[in-house]
mmCIF file of C-alpha atoms and ligand atoms in Angstrom:
data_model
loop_
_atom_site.group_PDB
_atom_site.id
_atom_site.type_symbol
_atom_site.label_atom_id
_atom_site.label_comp_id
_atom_site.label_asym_id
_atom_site.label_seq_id
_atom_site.Cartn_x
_atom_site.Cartn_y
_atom_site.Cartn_z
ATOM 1 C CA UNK A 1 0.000 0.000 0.000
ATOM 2 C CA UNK A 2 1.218 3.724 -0.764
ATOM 3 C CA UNK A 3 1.974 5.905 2.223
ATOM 4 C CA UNK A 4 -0.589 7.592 3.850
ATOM 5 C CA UNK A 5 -1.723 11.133 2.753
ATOM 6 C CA UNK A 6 -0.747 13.330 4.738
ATOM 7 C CA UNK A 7 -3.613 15.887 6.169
ATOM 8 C CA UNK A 8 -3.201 19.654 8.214
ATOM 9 C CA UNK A 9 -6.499 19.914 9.886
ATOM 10 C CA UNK A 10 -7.187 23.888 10.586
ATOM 11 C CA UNK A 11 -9.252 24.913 13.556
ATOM 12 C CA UNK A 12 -9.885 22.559 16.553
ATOM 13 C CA UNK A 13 -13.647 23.555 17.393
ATOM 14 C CA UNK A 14 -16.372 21.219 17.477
ATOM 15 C CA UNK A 15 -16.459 20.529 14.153
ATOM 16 C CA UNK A 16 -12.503 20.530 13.672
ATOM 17 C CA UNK A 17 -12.521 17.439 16.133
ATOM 18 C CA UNK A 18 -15.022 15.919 13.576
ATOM 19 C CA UNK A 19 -12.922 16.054 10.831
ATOM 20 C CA UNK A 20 -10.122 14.948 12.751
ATOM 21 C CA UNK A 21 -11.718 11.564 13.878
ATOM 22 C CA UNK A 22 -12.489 10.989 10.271
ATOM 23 C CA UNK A 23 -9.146 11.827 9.367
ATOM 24 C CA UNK A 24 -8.040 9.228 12.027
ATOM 25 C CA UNK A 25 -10.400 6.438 10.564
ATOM 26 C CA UNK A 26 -9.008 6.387 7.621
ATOM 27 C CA UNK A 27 -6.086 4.032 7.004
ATOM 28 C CA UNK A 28 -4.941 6.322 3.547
ATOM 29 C CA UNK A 29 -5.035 9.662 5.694
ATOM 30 C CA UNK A 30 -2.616 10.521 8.506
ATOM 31 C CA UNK A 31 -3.092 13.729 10.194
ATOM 32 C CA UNK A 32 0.168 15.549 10.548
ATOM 33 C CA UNK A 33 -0.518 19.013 11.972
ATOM 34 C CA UNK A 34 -3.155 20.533 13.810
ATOM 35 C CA UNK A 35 -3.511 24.197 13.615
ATOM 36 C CA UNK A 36 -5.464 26.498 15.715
ATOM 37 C CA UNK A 37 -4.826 30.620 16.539
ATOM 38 C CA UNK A 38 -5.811 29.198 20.453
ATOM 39 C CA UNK A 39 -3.060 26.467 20.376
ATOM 40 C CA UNK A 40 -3.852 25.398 24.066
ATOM 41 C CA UNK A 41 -7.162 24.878 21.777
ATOM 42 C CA UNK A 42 -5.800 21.922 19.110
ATOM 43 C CA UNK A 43 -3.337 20.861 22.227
ATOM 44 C CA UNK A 44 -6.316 19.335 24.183
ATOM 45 C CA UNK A 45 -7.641 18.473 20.943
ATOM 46 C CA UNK A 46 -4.866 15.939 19.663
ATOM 47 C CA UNK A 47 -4.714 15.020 23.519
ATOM 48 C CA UNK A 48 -8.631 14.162 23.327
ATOM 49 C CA UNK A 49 -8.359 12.379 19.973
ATOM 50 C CA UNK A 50 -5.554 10.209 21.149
ATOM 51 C CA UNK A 51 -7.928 9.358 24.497
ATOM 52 C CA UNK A 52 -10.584 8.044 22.411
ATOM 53 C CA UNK A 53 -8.120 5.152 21.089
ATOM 54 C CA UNK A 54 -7.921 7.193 17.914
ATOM 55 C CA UNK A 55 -4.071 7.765 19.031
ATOM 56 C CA UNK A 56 -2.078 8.416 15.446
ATOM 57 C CA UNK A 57 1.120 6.655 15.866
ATOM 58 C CA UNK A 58 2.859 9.433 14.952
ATOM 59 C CA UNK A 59 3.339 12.686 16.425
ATOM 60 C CA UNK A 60 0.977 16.020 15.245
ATOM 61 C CA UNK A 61 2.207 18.647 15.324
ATOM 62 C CA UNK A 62 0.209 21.915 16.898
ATOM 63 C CA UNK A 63 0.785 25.022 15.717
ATOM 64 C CA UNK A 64 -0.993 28.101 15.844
ATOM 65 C CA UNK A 65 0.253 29.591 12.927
ATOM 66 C CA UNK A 66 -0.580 27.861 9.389
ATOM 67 C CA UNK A 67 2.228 29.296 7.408
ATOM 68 C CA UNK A 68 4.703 27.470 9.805
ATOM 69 C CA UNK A 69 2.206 24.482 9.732
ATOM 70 C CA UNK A 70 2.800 24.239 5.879
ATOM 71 C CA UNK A 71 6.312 24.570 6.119
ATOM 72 C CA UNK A 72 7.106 22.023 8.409
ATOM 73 C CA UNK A 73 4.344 19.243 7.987
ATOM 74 C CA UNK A 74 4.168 19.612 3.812
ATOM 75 C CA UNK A 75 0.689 18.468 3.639
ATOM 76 C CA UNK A 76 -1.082 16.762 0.913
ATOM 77 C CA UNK A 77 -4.066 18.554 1.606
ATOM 78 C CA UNK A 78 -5.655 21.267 4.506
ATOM 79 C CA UNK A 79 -9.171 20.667 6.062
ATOM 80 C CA UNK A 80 -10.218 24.025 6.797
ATOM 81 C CA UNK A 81 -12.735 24.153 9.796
ATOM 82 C CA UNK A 82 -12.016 27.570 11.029
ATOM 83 C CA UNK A 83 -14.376 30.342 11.738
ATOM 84 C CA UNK A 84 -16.066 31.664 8.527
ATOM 85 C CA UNK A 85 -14.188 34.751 8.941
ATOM 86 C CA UNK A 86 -11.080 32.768 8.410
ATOM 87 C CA UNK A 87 -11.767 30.479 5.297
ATOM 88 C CA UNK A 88 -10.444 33.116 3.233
ATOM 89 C CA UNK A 89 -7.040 33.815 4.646
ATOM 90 C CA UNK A 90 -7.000 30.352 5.079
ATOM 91 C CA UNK A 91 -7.810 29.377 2.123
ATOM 92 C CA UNK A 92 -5.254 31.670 0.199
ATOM 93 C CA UNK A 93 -2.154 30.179 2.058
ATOM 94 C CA UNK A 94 -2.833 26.602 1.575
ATOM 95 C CA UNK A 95 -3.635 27.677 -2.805
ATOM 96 C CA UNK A 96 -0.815 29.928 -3.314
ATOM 97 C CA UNK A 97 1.564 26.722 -2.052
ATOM 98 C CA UNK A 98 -0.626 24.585 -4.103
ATOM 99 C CA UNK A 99 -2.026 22.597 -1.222
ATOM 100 C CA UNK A 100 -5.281 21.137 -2.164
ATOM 101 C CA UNK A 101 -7.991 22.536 0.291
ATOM 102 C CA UNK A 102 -11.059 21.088 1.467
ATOM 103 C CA UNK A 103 -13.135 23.704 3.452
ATOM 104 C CA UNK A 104 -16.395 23.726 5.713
ATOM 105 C CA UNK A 105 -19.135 25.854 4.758
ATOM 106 C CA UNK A 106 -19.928 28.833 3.964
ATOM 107 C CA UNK A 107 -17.151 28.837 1.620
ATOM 108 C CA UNK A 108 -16.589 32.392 2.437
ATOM 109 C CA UNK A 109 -18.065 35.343 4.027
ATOM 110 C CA UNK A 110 -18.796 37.442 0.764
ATOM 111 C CA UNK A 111 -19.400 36.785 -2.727
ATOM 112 C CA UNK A 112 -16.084 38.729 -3.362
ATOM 113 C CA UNK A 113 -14.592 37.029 -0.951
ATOM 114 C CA UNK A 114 -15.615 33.419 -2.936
ATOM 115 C CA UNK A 115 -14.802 34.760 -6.279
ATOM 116 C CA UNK A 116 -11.141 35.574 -5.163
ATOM 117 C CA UNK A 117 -10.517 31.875 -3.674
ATOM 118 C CA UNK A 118 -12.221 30.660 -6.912
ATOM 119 C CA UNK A 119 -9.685 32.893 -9.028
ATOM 120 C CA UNK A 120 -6.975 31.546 -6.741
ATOM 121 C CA UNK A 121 -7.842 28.057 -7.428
ATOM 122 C CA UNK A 122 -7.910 28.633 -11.084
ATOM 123 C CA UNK A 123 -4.739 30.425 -11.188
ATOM 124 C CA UNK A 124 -2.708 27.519 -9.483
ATOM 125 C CA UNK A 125 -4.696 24.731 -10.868
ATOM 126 C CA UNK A 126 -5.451 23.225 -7.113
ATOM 127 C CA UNK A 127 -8.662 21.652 -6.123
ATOM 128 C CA UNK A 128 -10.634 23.754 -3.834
ATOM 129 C CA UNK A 129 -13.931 22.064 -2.564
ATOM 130 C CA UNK A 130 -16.643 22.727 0.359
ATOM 131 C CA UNK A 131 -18.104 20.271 2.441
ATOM 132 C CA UNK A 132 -21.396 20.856 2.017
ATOM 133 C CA UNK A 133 -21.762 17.315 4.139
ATOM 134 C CA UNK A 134 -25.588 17.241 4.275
ATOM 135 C CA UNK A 135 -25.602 15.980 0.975
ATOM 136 C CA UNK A 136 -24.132 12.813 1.963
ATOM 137 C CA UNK A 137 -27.206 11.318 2.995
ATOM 138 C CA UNK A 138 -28.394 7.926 1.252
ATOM 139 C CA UNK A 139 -31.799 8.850 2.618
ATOM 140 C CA UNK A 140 -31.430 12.295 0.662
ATOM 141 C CA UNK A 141 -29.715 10.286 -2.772
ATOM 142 C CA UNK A 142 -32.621 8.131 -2.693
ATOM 143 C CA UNK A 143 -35.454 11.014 -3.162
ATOM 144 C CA UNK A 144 -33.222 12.239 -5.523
ATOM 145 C CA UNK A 145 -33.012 8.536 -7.127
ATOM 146 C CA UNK A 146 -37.065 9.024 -6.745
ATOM 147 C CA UNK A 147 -37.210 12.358 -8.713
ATOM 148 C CA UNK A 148 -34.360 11.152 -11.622
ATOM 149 C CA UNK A 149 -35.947 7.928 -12.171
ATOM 150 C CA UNK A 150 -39.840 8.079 -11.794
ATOM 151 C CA UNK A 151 -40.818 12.156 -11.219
ATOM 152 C CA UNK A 152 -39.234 13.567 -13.945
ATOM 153 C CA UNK A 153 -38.824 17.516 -14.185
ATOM 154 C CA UNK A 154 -40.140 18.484 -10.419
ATOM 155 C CA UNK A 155 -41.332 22.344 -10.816
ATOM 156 C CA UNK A 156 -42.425 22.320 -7.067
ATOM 157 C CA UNK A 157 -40.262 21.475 -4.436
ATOM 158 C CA UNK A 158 -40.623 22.446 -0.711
ATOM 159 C CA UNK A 159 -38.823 22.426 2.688
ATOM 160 C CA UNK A 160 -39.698 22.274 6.314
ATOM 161 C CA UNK A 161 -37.523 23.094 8.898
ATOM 162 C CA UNK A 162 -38.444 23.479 12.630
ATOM 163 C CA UNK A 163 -36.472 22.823 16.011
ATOM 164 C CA UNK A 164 -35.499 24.354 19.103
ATOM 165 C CA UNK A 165 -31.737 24.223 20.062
ATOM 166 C CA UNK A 166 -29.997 26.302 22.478
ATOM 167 C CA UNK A 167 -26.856 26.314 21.091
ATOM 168 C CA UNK A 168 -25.233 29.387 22.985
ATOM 169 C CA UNK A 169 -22.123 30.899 21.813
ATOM 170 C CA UNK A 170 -21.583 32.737 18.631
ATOM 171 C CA UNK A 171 -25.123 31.864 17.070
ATOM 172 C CA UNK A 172 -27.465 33.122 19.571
ATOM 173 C CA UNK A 173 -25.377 36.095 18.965
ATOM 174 C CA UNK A 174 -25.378 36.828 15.076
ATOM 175 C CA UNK A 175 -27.406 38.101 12.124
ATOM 176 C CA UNK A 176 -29.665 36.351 10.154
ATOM 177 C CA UNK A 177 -28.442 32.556 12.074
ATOM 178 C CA UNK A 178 -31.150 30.465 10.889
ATOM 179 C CA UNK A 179 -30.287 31.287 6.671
ATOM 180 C CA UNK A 180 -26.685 31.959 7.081
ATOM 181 C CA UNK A 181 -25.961 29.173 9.311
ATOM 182 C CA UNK A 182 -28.465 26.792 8.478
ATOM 183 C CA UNK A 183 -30.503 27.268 5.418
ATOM 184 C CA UNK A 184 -27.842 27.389 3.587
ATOM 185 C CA UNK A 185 -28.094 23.236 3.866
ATOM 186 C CA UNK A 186 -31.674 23.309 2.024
ATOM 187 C CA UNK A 187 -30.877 25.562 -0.467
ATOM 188 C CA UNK A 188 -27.982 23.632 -1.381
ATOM 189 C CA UNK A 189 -29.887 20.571 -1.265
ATOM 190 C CA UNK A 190 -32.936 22.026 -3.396
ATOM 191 C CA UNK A 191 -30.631 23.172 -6.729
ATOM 192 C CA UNK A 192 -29.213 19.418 -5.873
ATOM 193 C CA UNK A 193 -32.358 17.835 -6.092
ATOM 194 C CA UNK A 194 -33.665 19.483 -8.895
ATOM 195 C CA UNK A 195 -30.891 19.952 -11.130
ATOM 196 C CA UNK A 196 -31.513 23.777 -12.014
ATOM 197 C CA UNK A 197 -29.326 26.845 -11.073
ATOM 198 C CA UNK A 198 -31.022 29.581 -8.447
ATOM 199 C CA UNK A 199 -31.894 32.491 -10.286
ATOM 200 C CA UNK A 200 -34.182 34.987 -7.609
ATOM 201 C CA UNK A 201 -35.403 34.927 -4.174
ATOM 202 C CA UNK A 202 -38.075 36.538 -1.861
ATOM 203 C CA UNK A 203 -37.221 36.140 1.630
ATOM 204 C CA UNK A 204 -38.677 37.118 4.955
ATOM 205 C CA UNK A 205 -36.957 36.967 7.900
ATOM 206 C CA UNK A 206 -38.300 37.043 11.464
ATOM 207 C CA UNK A 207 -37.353 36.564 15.403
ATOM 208 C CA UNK A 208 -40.494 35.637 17.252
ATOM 209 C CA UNK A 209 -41.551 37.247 20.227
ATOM 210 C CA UNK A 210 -40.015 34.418 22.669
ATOM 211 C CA UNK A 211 -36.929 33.662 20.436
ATOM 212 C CA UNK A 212 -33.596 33.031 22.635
ATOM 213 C CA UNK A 213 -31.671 34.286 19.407
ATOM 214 C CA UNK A 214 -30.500 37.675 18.985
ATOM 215 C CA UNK A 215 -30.737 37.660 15.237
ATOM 216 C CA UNK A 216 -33.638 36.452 13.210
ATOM 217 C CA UNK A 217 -34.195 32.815 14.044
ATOM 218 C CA UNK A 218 -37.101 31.922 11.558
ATOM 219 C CA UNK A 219 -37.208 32.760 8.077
ATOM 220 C CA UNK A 220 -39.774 31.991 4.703
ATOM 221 C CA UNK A 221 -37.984 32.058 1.440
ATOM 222 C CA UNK A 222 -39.435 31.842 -1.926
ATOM 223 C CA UNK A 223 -36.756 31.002 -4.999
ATOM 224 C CA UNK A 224 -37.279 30.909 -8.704
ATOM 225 C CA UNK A 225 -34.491 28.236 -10.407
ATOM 226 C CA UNK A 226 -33.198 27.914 -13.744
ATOM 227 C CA UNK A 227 -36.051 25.464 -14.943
ATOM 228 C CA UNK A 228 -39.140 27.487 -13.921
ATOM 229 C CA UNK A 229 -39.107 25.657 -10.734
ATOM 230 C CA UNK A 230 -40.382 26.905 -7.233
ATOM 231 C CA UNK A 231 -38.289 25.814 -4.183
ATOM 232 C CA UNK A 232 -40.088 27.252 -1.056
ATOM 233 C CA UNK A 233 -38.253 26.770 2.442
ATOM 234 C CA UNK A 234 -40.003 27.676 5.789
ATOM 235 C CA UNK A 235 -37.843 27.003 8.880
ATOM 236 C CA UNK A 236 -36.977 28.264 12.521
ATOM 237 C CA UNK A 237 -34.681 27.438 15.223
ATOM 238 C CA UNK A 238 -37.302 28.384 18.002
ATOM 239 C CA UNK A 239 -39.955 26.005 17.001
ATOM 240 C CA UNK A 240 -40.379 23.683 19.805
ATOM 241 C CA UNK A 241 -42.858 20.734 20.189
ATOM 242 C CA UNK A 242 -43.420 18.605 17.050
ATOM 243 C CA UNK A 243 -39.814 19.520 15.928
ATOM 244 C CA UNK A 244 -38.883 18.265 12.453
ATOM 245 C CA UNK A 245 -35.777 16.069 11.885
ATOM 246 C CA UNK A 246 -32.324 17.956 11.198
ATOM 247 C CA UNK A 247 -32.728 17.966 7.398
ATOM 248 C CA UNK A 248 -36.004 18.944 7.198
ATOM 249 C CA UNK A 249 -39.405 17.827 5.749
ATOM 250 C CA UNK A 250 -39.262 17.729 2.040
ATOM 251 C CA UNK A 251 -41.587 17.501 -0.232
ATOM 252 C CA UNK A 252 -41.308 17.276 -4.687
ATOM 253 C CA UNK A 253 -43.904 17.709 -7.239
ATOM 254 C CA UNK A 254 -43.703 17.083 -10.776
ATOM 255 C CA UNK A 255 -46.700 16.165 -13.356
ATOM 256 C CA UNK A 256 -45.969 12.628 -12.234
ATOM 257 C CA UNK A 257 -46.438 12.488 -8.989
ATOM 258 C CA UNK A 258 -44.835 13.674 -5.250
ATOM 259 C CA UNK A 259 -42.070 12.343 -3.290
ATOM 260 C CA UNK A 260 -41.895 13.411 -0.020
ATOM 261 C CA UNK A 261 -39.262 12.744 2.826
ATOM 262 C CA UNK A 262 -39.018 13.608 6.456
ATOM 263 C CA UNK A 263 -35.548 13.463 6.810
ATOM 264 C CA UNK A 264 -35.595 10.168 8.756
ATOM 265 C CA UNK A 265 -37.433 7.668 6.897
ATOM 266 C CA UNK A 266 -36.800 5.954 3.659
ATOM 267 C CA UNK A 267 -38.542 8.416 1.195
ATOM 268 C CA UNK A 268 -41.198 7.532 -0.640
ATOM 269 C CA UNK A 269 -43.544 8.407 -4.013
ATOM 270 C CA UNK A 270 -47.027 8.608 -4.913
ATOM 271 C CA UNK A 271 -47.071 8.358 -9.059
ATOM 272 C CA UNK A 272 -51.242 7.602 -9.834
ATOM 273 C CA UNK A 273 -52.275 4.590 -7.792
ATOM 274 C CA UNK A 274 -48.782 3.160 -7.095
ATOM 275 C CA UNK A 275 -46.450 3.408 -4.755
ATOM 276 C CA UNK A 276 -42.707 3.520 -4.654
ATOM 277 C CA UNK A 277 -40.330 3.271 -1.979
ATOM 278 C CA UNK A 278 -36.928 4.923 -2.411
ATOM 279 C CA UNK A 279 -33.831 2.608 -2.537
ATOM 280 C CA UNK A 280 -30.966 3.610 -0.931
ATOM 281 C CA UNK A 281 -27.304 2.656 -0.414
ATOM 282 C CA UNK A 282 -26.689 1.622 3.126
ATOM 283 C CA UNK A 283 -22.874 1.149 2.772
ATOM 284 C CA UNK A 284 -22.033 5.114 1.445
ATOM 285 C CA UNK A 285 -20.177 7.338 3.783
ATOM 286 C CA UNK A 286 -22.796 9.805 5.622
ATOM 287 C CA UNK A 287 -21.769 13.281 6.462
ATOM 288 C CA UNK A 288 -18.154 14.882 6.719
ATOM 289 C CA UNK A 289 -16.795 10.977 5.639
ATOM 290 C CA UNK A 290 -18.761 11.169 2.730
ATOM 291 C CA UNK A 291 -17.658 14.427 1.627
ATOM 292 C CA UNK A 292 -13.956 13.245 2.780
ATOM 293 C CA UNK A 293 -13.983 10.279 0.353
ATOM 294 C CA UNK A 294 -15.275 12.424 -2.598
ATOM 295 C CA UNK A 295 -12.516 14.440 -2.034
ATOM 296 C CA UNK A 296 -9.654 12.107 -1.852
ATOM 297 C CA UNK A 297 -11.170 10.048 -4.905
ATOM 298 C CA UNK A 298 -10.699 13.476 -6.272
ATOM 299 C CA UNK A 299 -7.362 13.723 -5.682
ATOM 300 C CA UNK A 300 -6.832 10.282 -6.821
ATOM 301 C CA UNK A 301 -7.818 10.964 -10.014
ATOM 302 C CA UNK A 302 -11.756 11.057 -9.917
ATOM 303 C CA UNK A 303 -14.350 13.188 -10.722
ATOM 304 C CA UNK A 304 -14.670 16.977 -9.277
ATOM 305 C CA UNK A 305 -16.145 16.196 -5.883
ATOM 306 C CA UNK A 306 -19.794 17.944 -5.406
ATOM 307 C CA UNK A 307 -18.665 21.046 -3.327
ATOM 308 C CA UNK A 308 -15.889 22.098 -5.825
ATOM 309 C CA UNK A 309 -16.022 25.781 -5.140
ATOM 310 C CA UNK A 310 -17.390 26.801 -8.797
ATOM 311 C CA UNK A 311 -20.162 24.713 -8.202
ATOM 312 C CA UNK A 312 -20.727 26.030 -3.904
ATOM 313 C CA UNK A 313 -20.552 29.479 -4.736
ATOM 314 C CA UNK A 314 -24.129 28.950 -5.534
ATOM 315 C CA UNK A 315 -25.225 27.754 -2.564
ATOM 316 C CA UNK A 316 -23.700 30.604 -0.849
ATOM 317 C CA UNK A 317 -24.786 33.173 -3.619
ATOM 318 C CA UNK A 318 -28.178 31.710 -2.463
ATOM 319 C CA UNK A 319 -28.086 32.844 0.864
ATOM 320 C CA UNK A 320 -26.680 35.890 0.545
ATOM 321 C CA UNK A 321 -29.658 36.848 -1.778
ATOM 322 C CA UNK A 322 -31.803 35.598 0.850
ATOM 323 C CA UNK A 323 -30.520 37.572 3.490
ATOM 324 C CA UNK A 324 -30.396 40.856 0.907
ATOM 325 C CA UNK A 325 -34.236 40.292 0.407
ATOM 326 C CA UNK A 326 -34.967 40.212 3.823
ATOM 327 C CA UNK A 327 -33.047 43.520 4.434
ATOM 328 C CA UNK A 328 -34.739 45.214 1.669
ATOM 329 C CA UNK A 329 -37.895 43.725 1.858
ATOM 330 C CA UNK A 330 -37.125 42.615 -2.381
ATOM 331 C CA UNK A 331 -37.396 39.910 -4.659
ATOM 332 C CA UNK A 332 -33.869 39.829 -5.500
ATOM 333 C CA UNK A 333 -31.522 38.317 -8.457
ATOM 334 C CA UNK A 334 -29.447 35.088 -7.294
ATOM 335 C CA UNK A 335 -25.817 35.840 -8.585
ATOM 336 C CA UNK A 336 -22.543 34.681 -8.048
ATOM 337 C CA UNK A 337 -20.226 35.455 -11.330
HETATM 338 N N1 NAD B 1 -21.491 21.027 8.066
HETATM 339 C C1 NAD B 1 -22.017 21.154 9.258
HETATM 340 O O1 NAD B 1 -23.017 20.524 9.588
HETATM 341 C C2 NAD B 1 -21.359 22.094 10.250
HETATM 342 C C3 NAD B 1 -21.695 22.041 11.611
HETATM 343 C C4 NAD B 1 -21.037 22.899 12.489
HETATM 344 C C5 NAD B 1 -20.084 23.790 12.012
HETATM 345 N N2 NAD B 1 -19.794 23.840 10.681
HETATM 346 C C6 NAD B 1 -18.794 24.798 10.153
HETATM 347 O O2 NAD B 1 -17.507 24.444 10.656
HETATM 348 C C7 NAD B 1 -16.723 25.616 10.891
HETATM 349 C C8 NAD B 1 -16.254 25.625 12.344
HETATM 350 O O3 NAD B 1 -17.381 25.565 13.190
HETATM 351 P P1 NAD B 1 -17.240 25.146 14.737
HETATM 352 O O4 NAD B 1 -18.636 24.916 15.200
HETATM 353 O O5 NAD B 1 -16.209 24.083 14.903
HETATM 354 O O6 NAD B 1 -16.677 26.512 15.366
HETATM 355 P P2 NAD B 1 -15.864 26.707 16.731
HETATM 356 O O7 NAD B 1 -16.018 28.134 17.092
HETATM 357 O O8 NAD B 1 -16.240 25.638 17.720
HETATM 358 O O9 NAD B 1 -14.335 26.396 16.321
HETATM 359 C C9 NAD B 1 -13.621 27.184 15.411
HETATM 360 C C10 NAD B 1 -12.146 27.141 15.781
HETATM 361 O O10 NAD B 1 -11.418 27.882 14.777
HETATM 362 C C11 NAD B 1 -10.349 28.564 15.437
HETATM 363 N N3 NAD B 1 -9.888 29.645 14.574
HETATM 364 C C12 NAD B 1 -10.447 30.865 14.367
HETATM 365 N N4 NAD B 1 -9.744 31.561 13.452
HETATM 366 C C13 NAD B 1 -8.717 30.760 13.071
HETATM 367 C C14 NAD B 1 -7.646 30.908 12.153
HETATM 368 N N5 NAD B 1 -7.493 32.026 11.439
HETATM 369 N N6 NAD B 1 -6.766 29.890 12.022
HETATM 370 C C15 NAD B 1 -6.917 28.762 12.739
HETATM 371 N N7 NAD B 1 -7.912 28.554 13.632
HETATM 372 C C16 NAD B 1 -8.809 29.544 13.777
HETATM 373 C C17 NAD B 1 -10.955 29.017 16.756
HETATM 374 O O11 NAD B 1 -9.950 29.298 17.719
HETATM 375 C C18 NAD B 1 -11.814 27.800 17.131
HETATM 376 O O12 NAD B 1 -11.098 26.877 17.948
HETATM 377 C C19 NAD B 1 -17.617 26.804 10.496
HETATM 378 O O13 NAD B 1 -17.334 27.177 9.177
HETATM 379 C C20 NAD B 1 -19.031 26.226 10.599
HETATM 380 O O14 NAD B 1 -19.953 26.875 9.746
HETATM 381 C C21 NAD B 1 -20.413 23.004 9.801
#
């Protein structure tokens, strides 16, 4: 077998000690530095991965600075789970060396932002890619399985999203944290599903009255895609009682018939009198592993994972529209060139 690939994981948050337990399952991947601004931060991190009998049997090195990280470690590729503030600093560093980056969402903060990592990933032909990892559901490629093989062209498609979490920290604290930090799952899933690029939205946002958020915690969005096609999206994070599953209640409509699923069950669609259940693929990598695998078949040779970041920026273009609606109170274009 060929040596391991060697991995920098960036940021050692919640979700960096995700990634680096998938990392660590891997017998390809070998995680080699660990960078964080708060080193005491990825120190307990690597200390905690190693306690959970994930220990690498080498040592990984922490480092609070990534530039240094690069130098010394020579990765084959960065997982960047920073802050969003950060993936575009980060970002830049790892492309300019042409180190392969795979990056959490939002793929940036701004559209300009996006467009310059896109330009820099262009410019030293290296793969950039988001984990968008709610696609890797085989729940979620079975409805689409349901809509390529039996629905045809849905021109209705529609999302519910409800819960309750107290989360604390940072989103209790910002703007807009339902769309920006959540929607933006759904609306990438929708232009998935359907096949068609987002072209306008109408959004309303809107913090009810006993909302633990600061920012606006429930939203309704209304987008037009490429095809004609209608993808409405109703959710809140203060919803409680009756709460829907974490990727929603969806439901598609095309002259043939409706697929619906809740997220949690095997989907299912109604086409005249018969009924078909969706099949899905028990064995494919769910989550961050599935997005993780995409990317290193990528690197192997494969095909552009999903996220590659000309095909994100959409899903990010999406939500920035939404959130520009809601401010102005406008139907607003969808674009990201
Ligand atoms: N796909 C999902 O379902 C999902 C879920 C949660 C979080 N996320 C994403 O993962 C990312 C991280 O989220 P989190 O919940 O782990 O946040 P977090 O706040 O728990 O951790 C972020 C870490 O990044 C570090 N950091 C900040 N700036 C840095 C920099 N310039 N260089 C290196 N480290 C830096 C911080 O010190 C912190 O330890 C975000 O982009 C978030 O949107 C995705």
């Amino acid at each position: 077998m060929s040596s391991p690939r060697r991995v920098l994981v960036v940021g050692a948050g919640a979700m960096g000690r995700r990634w680096a337990a998938a990392v660590a399952a891997r017998d390809d991947l070998e995680l080699v530095a660990w960078v964080d601004t708060e080193s005491d931060v990825a120190a307990r991190a690597v200390a905690d991965l190693a306690s959970r009998g994930a220990e690498p049997n080498h040592s990984v090195l922490v480092e609070d600075s990534l530039a240094r990280a690069l130098v010394a470690t020579t990765p084959d590729f960065v997982i960047d789970v920073a802050v969003p503030e950060a993936h575009r600093d980060v970002t830049l560093a790892c492309l300019s060396e042409k180190v392969p980056v795979l990056g959490e969402k939002p793929m940036a903060v701004t559209l300009d932002e996006a467009r310059e990592l896109i330009e820099a990933s262009e410019r030293s032909g290296t793969l950039f890619a988001v984990s968008q990892s709610r696609r890797y559901n085989a729940q979620l490629a079975a409805l689409r399985g349901l809509v390529d093989d039996h629905l045809g062209h849905p021109e209705i498609v529609a999302c519910w999203f409800y819960k309750a979490p107290h989360f604390g920290g940072f989103r209790e604290e910002m703007d807009s944290p339902l769309v920006v930090d959540m929607a933006i799952h759904a609306f990438d899933v929708a232009r998935w599903i359907v096949g068609s690029d987002p072209v306008s939205v109408y959004c309303e946002e809107h913090n009810p009255s006993w909302s633990w958020y600061r920012g606006a915690a429930s939203a309704t969005a209304v987008f037009e895609l490429s095809g004609g096609e209608r993808f409405s999206y109703s959710g809140s994070w203060c919803s409680p009682g009756l709460e829907t599953s974490w990727e929603g209640d969806w439901r598609v409509t095309s002259a043939a018939g409706t697929a619906t699923w809740d997220g949690a069950c095997t989907p299912v669609a109604e086409l005249g009198s018969s009924t078909v259940l969706g099949v899905s693929d028990a064995t494919a990598p769910a989550g961050i592993s599935g997005s993780l695998a995409e990317f290193v078949r990528a690197l192997d040779g494969g095909p552009a994972p999903m996220g590659e970041c000309h095909d994100n920026v959409k899903s990010l273009a999406m939500t920035l529209a939404a959130v520009r609606s809601a401010a102005t109170g406008l139907r607003v274009p969808v674009t990201w060139a």
